[in-house]
Amino acid sequence: MRLKVLNELKDESLATAAAQKIAEVFGLETVVEAAKLTQPEQAYDSLRRQYNAAILLIQLEPRPELLLLLTERDIYVPGLNFVFGYAPGKAGVVSIYRLDPIRTEGHADPKLLLQRTVKEAVHETGHLLGLRHCTMPGCVMTFSNSVLEVDSKNDTPCERCMSKVTFLRLR
Ligand SMILES: [Zn+2]
Ligand SMILES: [Zn+2]
């Protein structure tokens, strides 16, 4: 199974690191490509000044392989103030907007940004493969609503989640 990382980030090394970790964790073949969104403004809500994640993803489908968009756009899904990521089907998105230490800590921290981005990319890929949220402390599939929660989890799924991925992929 192949996963295409569609990169909108200025710093491509984040996408490369995420793709490597996804390949290592899930055994997927990964490639990084520059993202070309035809009409991202269709997803923009000018009152919220955020992008609707579901509408952004519509522009990526349909494709045969799994897709993960990495973006700096601030994203939301209706009912939530924001999300770090969203992956309802075969295509998902991770936004670094609220993961970036420039905003959360008030100063740049490339290493911390990389760790957070990798964790959320692995998390959304878990959803693409059919995993749901997990309650095991430290599991990358736990739901994160704050960067504190992102920072306190690992960049890999727990054993139970990994065994489910193996099962889901065999179906
Ligand atoms: Zn999730
Ligand atoms: Zn788990």
Short mmCIF file of C-alpha atoms and ligand atoms in Angstrom, two decimals:
data_model
loop_
_atom_site.label_atom_id
_atom_site.label_comp_id
_atom_site.label_asym_id
_atom_site.label_seq_id
_atom_site.Cartn_x
_atom_site.Cartn_y
_atom_site.Cartn_z
CA MET A 1 0.00 0.00 0.00
CA ARG A 2 1.28 3.44 -0.89
CA LEU A 3 0.87 6.76 0.84
CA LYS A 4 1.52 10.05 -0.86
CA VAL A 5 2.54 12.93 1.38
CA LEU A 6 1.34 16.11 -0.32
CA ASN A 7 3.47 18.94 0.97
CA GLU A 8 2.38 22.56 1.28
CA LEU A 9 5.03 23.44 3.89
CA LYS A 10 7.91 25.78 3.10
CA ASP A 11 10.23 23.47 5.00
CA GLU A 12 10.14 20.22 3.03
CA SER A 13 12.29 18.43 5.61
CA LEU A 14 9.20 18.15 7.83
CA ALA A 15 7.38 16.24 5.10
CA THR A 16 10.40 14.03 4.46
CA ALA A 17 10.74 13.19 8.16
CA ALA A 18 7.01 12.45 8.44
CA ALA A 19 7.11 10.21 5.36
CA GLN A 20 10.11 8.29 6.73
CA LYS A 21 8.48 7.72 10.11
CA ILE A 22 5.19 6.61 8.50
CA ALA A 23 7.11 4.13 6.32
CA GLU A 24 8.99 2.82 9.34
CA VAL A 25 5.95 2.50 11.63
CA PHE A 26 3.35 1.14 9.22
CA GLY A 27 5.50 -0.45 6.51
CA LEU A 28 3.89 1.73 3.86
CA GLU A 29 5.65 2.87 0.72
CA THR A 30 5.71 6.67 1.01
CA VAL A 31 6.51 9.45 -1.44
CA VAL A 32 6.58 13.21 -0.95
CA GLU A 33 5.13 15.49 -3.60
CA ALA A 34 4.37 19.19 -3.74
CA ALA A 35 0.66 19.70 -3.08
CA LYS A 36 -1.36 21.48 -5.73
CA LEU A 37 -4.73 22.54 -4.42
CA THR A 38 -6.86 23.94 -7.18
CA GLN A 39 -9.19 26.16 -5.15
CA PRO A 40 -8.22 26.20 -1.47
CA GLU A 41 -10.15 29.46 -1.07
CA GLN A 42 -13.34 27.39 -1.36
CA ALA A 43 -12.49 25.91 2.02
CA TYR A 44 -11.76 29.27 3.64
CA ASP A 45 -14.16 30.68 6.20
CA SER A 46 -13.46 34.42 6.32
CA LEU A 47 -15.27 34.92 9.64
CA ARG A 48 -13.25 32.20 11.39
CA ARG A 49 -10.16 32.91 9.30
CA GLN A 50 -9.69 29.15 9.07
CA TYR A 51 -10.01 26.43 6.47
CA ASN A 52 -12.67 23.73 6.65
CA ALA A 53 -10.61 20.52 6.66
CA ALA A 54 -13.29 18.42 4.95
CA ILE A 55 -13.60 20.88 2.04
CA LEU A 56 -9.81 21.03 1.65
CA LEU A 57 -9.73 17.25 1.39
CA ILE A 58 -12.42 17.09 -1.29
CA GLN A 59 -9.94 18.71 -3.65
CA LEU A 60 -7.52 15.82 -3.21
CA GLU A 61 -9.92 13.01 -4.05
CA PRO A 62 -10.45 10.66 -5.74
CA ARG A 63 -7.09 8.94 -5.93
CA PRO A 64 -6.14 5.29 -5.75
CA GLU A 65 -3.55 5.67 -2.98
CA LEU A 66 -3.69 7.07 0.53
CA LEU A 67 -3.05 10.82 0.72
CA LEU A 68 -1.80 12.97 3.56
CA LEU A 69 -1.72 16.73 3.09
CA LEU A 70 0.71 18.73 5.24
CA THR A 71 -0.26 22.37 5.48
CA GLU A 72 0.36 25.59 7.37
CA ARG A 73 -3.28 26.60 6.96
CA ASP A 74 -5.25 26.82 10.23
CA ILE A 75 -7.93 24.13 9.91
CA TYR A 76 -11.19 23.25 11.65
CA VAL A 77 -14.07 20.85 11.38
CA PRO A 78 -17.57 22.11 12.19
CA GLY A 79 -18.18 21.82 15.93
CA LEU A 80 -14.53 22.21 16.92
CA ASN A 81 -12.52 25.42 17.30
CA PHE A 82 -9.60 23.85 15.49
CA VAL A 83 -8.01 20.50 14.75
CA PHE A 84 -4.38 19.49 14.36
CA GLY A 85 -5.48 17.00 11.75
CA TYR A 86 -8.43 15.25 10.13
CA ALA A 87 -8.63 11.97 8.24
CA PRO A 88 -12.16 10.72 7.56
CA GLY A 89 -11.38 8.37 4.66
CA LYS A 90 -8.49 7.67 2.32
CA ALA A 91 -7.25 11.26 2.43
CA GLY A 92 -6.14 13.19 5.51
CA VAL A 93 -4.57 16.47 6.51
CA VAL A 94 -2.20 17.67 9.22
CA SER A 95 -1.85 21.37 9.97
CA ILE A 96 1.28 22.66 11.67
CA TYR A 97 -0.35 26.04 12.32
CA ARG A 98 -1.09 25.33 15.99
CA LEU A 99 1.82 22.93 16.45
CA ASP A 100 4.46 25.53 15.67
CA PRO A 101 6.46 26.57 18.79
CA ILE A 102 6.57 30.08 17.33
CA ARG A 103 2.90 30.31 18.28
CA THR A 104 2.77 27.97 21.29
CA GLU A 105 6.06 28.78 23.03
CA GLY A 106 6.74 32.20 21.54
CA HIS A 107 10.01 31.17 19.91
CA ALA A 108 11.19 28.95 17.10
CA ASP A 109 12.11 25.37 17.97
CA PRO A 110 12.67 23.36 14.79
CA LYS A 111 13.27 20.10 16.66
CA LEU A 112 10.03 20.38 18.67
CA LEU A 113 8.08 21.33 15.55
CA LEU A 114 9.49 18.28 13.77
CA GLN A 115 8.53 15.94 16.63
CA ARG A 116 5.00 17.32 16.80
CA THR A 117 4.53 17.17 13.04
CA VAL A 118 5.76 13.58 12.86
CA LYS A 119 3.45 12.50 15.70
CA GLU A 120 0.36 14.06 14.15
CA ALA A 121 1.27 12.68 10.71
CA VAL A 122 1.61 9.17 12.16
CA HIS A 123 -1.69 9.72 14.04
CA GLU A 124 -3.64 10.73 10.92
CA THR A 125 -2.08 7.89 8.93
CA GLY A 126 -3.34 5.54 11.64
CA HIS A 127 -6.85 6.86 10.90
CA LEU A 128 -6.28 6.40 7.14
CA LEU A 129 -5.51 2.76 7.89
CA GLY A 130 -8.71 2.39 9.91
CA LEU A 131 -7.51 2.98 13.47
CA ARG A 132 -9.71 4.83 15.93
CA HIS A 133 -8.66 6.84 18.96
CA CYS A 134 -6.91 4.91 21.71
CA THR A 135 -6.87 5.53 25.46
CA MET A 136 -3.54 3.81 26.18
CA PRO A 137 -1.26 6.48 27.71
CA GLY A 138 1.54 7.38 25.33
CA CYS A 139 -0.05 5.79 22.25
CA VAL A 140 0.19 8.04 19.19
CA MET A 141 -3.50 7.30 18.53
CA THR A 142 -4.66 9.11 21.68
CA PHE A 143 -6.68 12.22 20.81
CA SER A 144 -4.76 15.46 21.31
CA ASN A 145 -6.53 18.72 21.90
CA SER A 146 -3.45 20.66 23.01
CA VAL A 147 0.26 20.69 22.25
CA LEU A 148 0.86 19.48 25.84
CA GLU A 149 -1.00 16.30 24.92
CA VAL A 150 0.93 16.02 21.67
CA ASP A 151 4.24 16.47 23.50
CA SER A 152 3.39 13.84 26.10
CA LYS A 153 2.65 11.04 23.63
CA ASN A 154 5.01 8.83 21.61
CA ASP A 155 5.40 8.91 17.84
CA THR A 156 4.36 5.26 17.55
CA PRO A 157 1.13 3.31 18.18
CA CYS A 158 0.78 0.99 21.18
CA GLU A 159 0.95 -2.78 20.61
CA ARG A 160 -2.81 -3.13 20.52
CA CYS A 161 -3.18 -0.47 17.81
CA MET A 162 -0.34 -2.04 15.81
CA SER A 163 -2.00 -5.44 15.90
CA LYS A 164 -5.25 -3.83 14.67
CA VAL A 165 -3.40 -2.17 11.77
CA THR A 166 -1.99 -5.52 10.72
CA PHE A 167 -5.50 -6.98 10.83
CA LEU A 168 -7.11 -4.04 8.97
CA ARG A 169 -4.45 -4.11 6.27
CA LEU A 170 -4.98 -7.82 5.65
CA ARG A 171 -8.68 -7.39 4.95
ZN ZN B 1 -7.47 11.41 15.65
ZN ZN B 2 -3.09 2.56 20.97
#
